[in-house]
CSV table of C-alpha atoms in Angstrom, one decimal:
chain,number,residue,atom,x,y,z
A,1,ILE,CA,30.1,14.2,-8.4
A,2,ALA,CA,28.3,11.3,-10.2
A,3,ARG,CA,30.2,8.7,-8.2
A,4,ALA,CA,29.7,10.4,-4.9
A,5,ARG,CA,25.9,10.4,-5.5
A,6,GLY,CA,25.7,7.0,-7.3
A,7,LEU,CA,24.4,8.7,-10.5
A,8,TRP,CA,24.4,7.3,-14.0
A,9,LEU,CA,26.4,9.4,-16.4
A,10,PHE,CA,25.3,9.3,-20.1
A,11,SER,CA,28.0,10.6,-22.4
A,12,ASP,CA,27.2,11.4,-26.0
A,13,GLU,CA,30.5,10.9,-27.7
A,14,ILE,CA,29.2,11.0,-31.3
A,15,PHE,CA,31.7,13.8,-32.2
A,16,ARG,CA,34.7,12.0,-30.7
A,17,PHE,CA,37.9,12.4,-32.9
A,18,LEU,CA,36.7,15.7,-34.3
A,19,GLU,CA,38.7,17.8,-31.8
A,20,GLN,CA,40.6,20.7,-33.4
A,21,ASP,CA,43.5,19.9,-31.0
A,22,PRO,CA,43.9,16.2,-30.2
A,23,ALA,CA,45.2,17.2,-26.8
A,24,LEU,CA,41.6,18.2,-25.9
A,25,ARG,CA,40.3,14.7,-26.5
A,26,LEU,CA,38.8,13.3,-23.3
A,27,PRO,CA,38.8,9.6,-22.5
A,28,PRO,CA,35.5,7.8,-23.0
A,29,ALA,CA,33.4,8.2,-19.9
A,30,ALA,CA,32.8,4.4,-19.7
A,31,ASP,CA,36.6,4.1,-19.1
A,32,LEU,CA,36.5,6.5,-16.2
A,33,TYR,CA,33.4,5.6,-14.3
A,34,GLU,CA,31.7,2.3,-13.6
A,35,ARG,CA,28.2,3.8,-14.0
A,36,ALA,CA,28.9,5.7,-17.2
A,37,VAL,CA,27.4,4.9,-20.6
A,38,SER,CA,29.3,6.1,-23.7
A,39,ILE,CA,27.6,6.2,-27.1
A,40,GLY,CA,29.2,6.6,-30.5
A,41,GLY,CA,28.4,6.0,-34.1
A,42,LEU,CA,29.4,6.4,-37.7
A,43,SER,CA,27.2,9.3,-38.6
A,44,LYS,CA,29.2,12.3,-37.3
A,45,SER,CA,33.0,11.8,-37.0
A,46,PHE,CA,33.0,9.1,-39.7
A,47,GLY,CA,30.9,11.3,-42.0
A,48,LEU,CA,28.6,8.4,-42.8
A,49,PRO,CA,25.1,9.6,-41.7
A,50,GLY,CA,23.3,7.1,-43.9
A,51,VAL,CA,25.0,4.1,-42.3
A,52,ARG,CA,22.8,3.6,-39.2
A,53,ILE,CA,25.3,1.8,-37.0
A,54,GLY,CA,26.4,2.9,-33.5
A,55,TRP,CA,27.5,1.5,-30.2
A,56,ILE,CA,27.1,1.8,-26.5
A,57,ALA,CA,29.8,1.0,-24.0
A,58,THR,CA,29.4,0.5,-20.3
A,59,ARG,CA,31.1,-1.5,-17.6
A,60,ASP,CA,27.7,-2.4,-16.1
A,61,GLN,CA,26.8,-5.8,-17.6
A,62,THR,CA,23.3,-5.8,-16.1
A,63,LEU,CA,22.5,-2.5,-17.8
A,64,LEU,CA,24.1,-3.7,-21.0
A,65,GLN,CA,22.0,-6.8,-21.1
A,66,ALA,CA,18.8,-4.8,-20.3
A,67,MET,CA,19.6,-2.5,-23.3
A,68,GLN,CA,20.2,-5.4,-25.5
A,69,ARG,CA,16.9,-7.0,-24.6
A,70,PHE,CA,15.1,-3.7,-25.2
A,71,LYS,CA,16.8,-3.3,-28.6
A,72,ASP,CA,15.5,-6.8,-29.6
A,73,TYR,CA,12.0,-5.4,-29.3
A,74,LEU,CA,12.9,-2.5,-31.6
A,75,SER,CA,14.9,-4.4,-34.2
A,76,LEU,CA,16.6,-7.8,-34.3
A,77,CYS,CA,19.4,-7.0,-36.6
A,78,ASN,CA,21.1,-4.2,-38.6
A,79,GLY,CA,21.0,-4.1,-42.3
A,80,ALA,CA,23.6,-6.3,-43.9
A,81,ILE,CA,24.9,-3.6,-46.1
A,82,ASP,CA,25.2,-1.2,-43.2
A,83,GLU,CA,27.2,-3.8,-41.2
A,84,LEU,CA,29.5,-4.3,-44.2
A,85,LEU,CA,30.0,-0.6,-44.6
A,86,ALA,CA,30.6,-0.2,-40.9
A,87,CYS,CA,33.4,-2.8,-41.0
A,88,VAL,CA,35.0,-1.0,-43.9
A,89,ALA,CA,34.6,2.4,-42.1
A,90,LEU,CA,36.2,1.1,-38.9
A,91,LYS,CA,39.2,-0.3,-40.8
A,92,HIS,CA,39.7,3.1,-42.4
A,93,ARG,CA,38.6,5.2,-39.4
A,94,ARG,CA,41.8,7.4,-39.3
A,95,THR,CA,41.3,8.4,-43.0
A,96,LEU,CA,37.6,9.1,-42.4
A,97,HIS,CA,38.2,11.1,-39.2
A,98,GLU,CA,41.0,13.1,-41.0
A,99,ARG,CA,38.6,13.8,-43.9
A,100,SER,CA,35.9,15.0,-41.6
A,101,LEU,CA,38.3,17.1,-39.6
A,102,GLN,CA,39.7,18.7,-42.7
A,103,ILE,CA,36.2,19.7,-43.9
A,104,ILE,CA,35.4,21.2,-40.5
A,105,SER,CA,38.7,23.0,-40.1
A,106,ALA,CA,38.3,24.6,-43.6
A,107,ASN,CA,34.7,25.6,-42.8
A,108,LEU,CA,35.7,27.0,-39.4
A,109,ARG,CA,38.2,29.3,-41.1
A,110,THR,CA,35.6,30.5,-43.6
A,111,PHE,CA,33.1,31.0,-40.8
A,112,ASP,CA,35.6,32.9,-38.6
A,113,GLU,CA,36.2,35.3,-41.6
A,114,PHE,CA,32.4,35.7,-41.9
A,115,LEU,CA,32.1,36.5,-38.1
A,116,ALA,CA,35.0,39.0,-38.3
A,117,ARG,CA,33.1,40.8,-41.1
A,118,HIS,CA,29.9,40.9,-38.9
A,119,ALA,CA,31.4,41.2,-35.5
A,120,GLY,CA,28.8,43.6,-34.3
A,121,LEU,CA,26.0,41.2,-35.1
A,122,PHE,CA,27.4,37.8,-34.2
A,123,SER,CA,29.7,36.2,-31.6
A,124,TRP,CA,30.5,32.7,-30.4
A,125,HIS,CA,32.8,30.5,-28.5
A,126,LYS,CA,34.8,28.9,-31.3
A,127,LEU,CA,34.2,25.2,-31.8
A,128,GLN,CA,36.9,22.9,-30.4
A,129,ALA,CA,35.5,19.4,-30.7
A,130,SER,CA,32.4,19.4,-32.9
A,131,PRO,CA,31.1,20.8,-36.2
A,132,VAL,CA,28.0,22.2,-34.4
A,133,GLY,CA,27.9,25.3,-32.3
A,134,LEU,CA,25.7,28.1,-31.0
A,135,VAL,CA,26.1,31.6,-32.4
A,136,ARG,CA,24.9,34.7,-30.5
A,137,TYR,CA,22.8,37.0,-32.6
A,138,THR,CA,22.4,40.6,-31.4
A,139,GLY,CA,19.7,41.8,-33.9
A,140,ALA,CA,16.7,43.4,-32.3
A,141,GLU,CA,14.2,41.0,-34.0
A,142,GLY,CA,15.7,37.9,-32.4
A,143,SER,CA,17.1,34.7,-33.8
A,144,THR,CA,13.7,33.2,-34.7
A,145,THR,CA,12.7,36.0,-37.0
A,146,PHE,CA,16.3,36.1,-38.4
A,147,CYS,CA,16.4,32.4,-39.1
A,148,ASP,CA,12.9,32.4,-40.6
A,149,GLU,CA,13.7,35.2,-43.0
A,150,LEU,CA,17.1,33.6,-43.9
A,151,VAL,CA,15.6,30.3,-44.9
A,152,LYS,CA,12.7,31.8,-46.9
A,153,THR,CA,15.0,34.2,-48.7
A,154,SER,CA,18.3,32.3,-49.1
A,155,GLY,CA,17.5,28.6,-48.5
A,156,VAL,CA,20.0,28.6,-45.6
A,157,LEU,CA,18.6,26.6,-42.6
A,158,LEU,CA,19.8,27.6,-39.1
A,159,LEU,CA,18.1,26.4,-36.0
A,160,PRO,CA,16.9,29.3,-33.7
A,161,SER,CA,17.7,28.7,-30.0
A,162,VAL,CA,14.0,28.8,-29.0
A,163,GLU,CA,13.7,25.4,-30.6
A,164,LEU,CA,16.3,24.2,-28.0
A,165,GLU,CA,14.5,26.1,-25.2
A,166,PHE,CA,17.5,28.4,-24.9
A,167,GLY,CA,16.0,31.9,-25.4
A,168,ASP,CA,15.9,33.8,-28.7
A,169,GLU,CA,19.4,35.2,-28.9
A,170,HIS,CA,21.3,32.3,-30.5
A,171,PHE,CA,21.1,30.0,-33.5
A,172,ARG,CA,22.7,26.6,-34.1
A,173,VAL,CA,25.1,26.3,-37.0
A,174,GLY,CA,26.6,23.2,-38.5
A,175,LEU,CA,29.9,23.2,-40.3
A,176,GLY,CA,30.4,19.6,-41.1
A,177,ARG,CA,29.3,19.6,-44.7
A,178,ARG,CA,31.4,20.4,-47.8
A,179,ASN,CA,28.8,23.0,-49.0
A,180,ALA,CA,29.2,25.1,-45.8
A,181,PRO,CA,31.2,27.8,-47.7
A,182,GLU,CA,28.3,28.2,-50.2
A,183,CYS,CA,25.8,28.5,-47.3
A,184,ILE,CA,28.1,31.1,-45.6
A,185,ALA,CA,28.2,33.1,-48.9
A,186,ARG,CA,24.4,33.0,-49.1
A,187,LEU,CA,24.2,34.2,-45.5
A,188,ASP,CA,26.7,37.0,-46.3
A,189,GLU,CA,24.5,38.0,-49.3
A,190,PHE,CA,21.4,37.9,-47.2
A,191,LEU,CA,23.0,40.3,-44.7
A,192,SER,CA,24.0,42.7,-47.4
A,193,GLN,CA,20.4,42.9,-48.7
A,194,HIS,CA,18.5,42.7,-45.4
A,195,VAL,CA,20.1,45.0,-42.8
A,196,PRO,CA,18.7,43.7,-39.5
A,197,ALA,CA,16.8,46.2,-37.3
């Protein structure tokens, strides 16, 4: 569709290599289409959010040079420590990806058990290639009120879908951190004490 209309395709590939089934991994968009721009970085699939290093890939050299010139106005260079850590991370990328995937897979199992216990209140399409997903909430008060009460009472932060301009029936959940089981347990405890309307 993009090629037929001469459109640019921007592909955020920041979660690449976190597919639950490697057979689901798509090739980078920049490999498939001459007007595609693929972006990646170390924060998500490498599990290194403090290392502010990323990349852009495109076959269009004119666009790439324009992006490079624009970046020069924002910052001339990366931090030397970040560049060093990025080199180490790239050398050990398989180990880092496996670690991230293990954390996400374990958290997914825990979250699936949680959803099974509360099937009448929540539903979702299980994550396949990311630690982030949208959960449908069927409580009468809506996801915004639910998320506000949850963070005030339990300290668990979920993003209501109104913040994403996606109605008030969902919330965003992230399962990429080691403390996700603790957060899920707090969510469970909140539900046991605050029966939604």
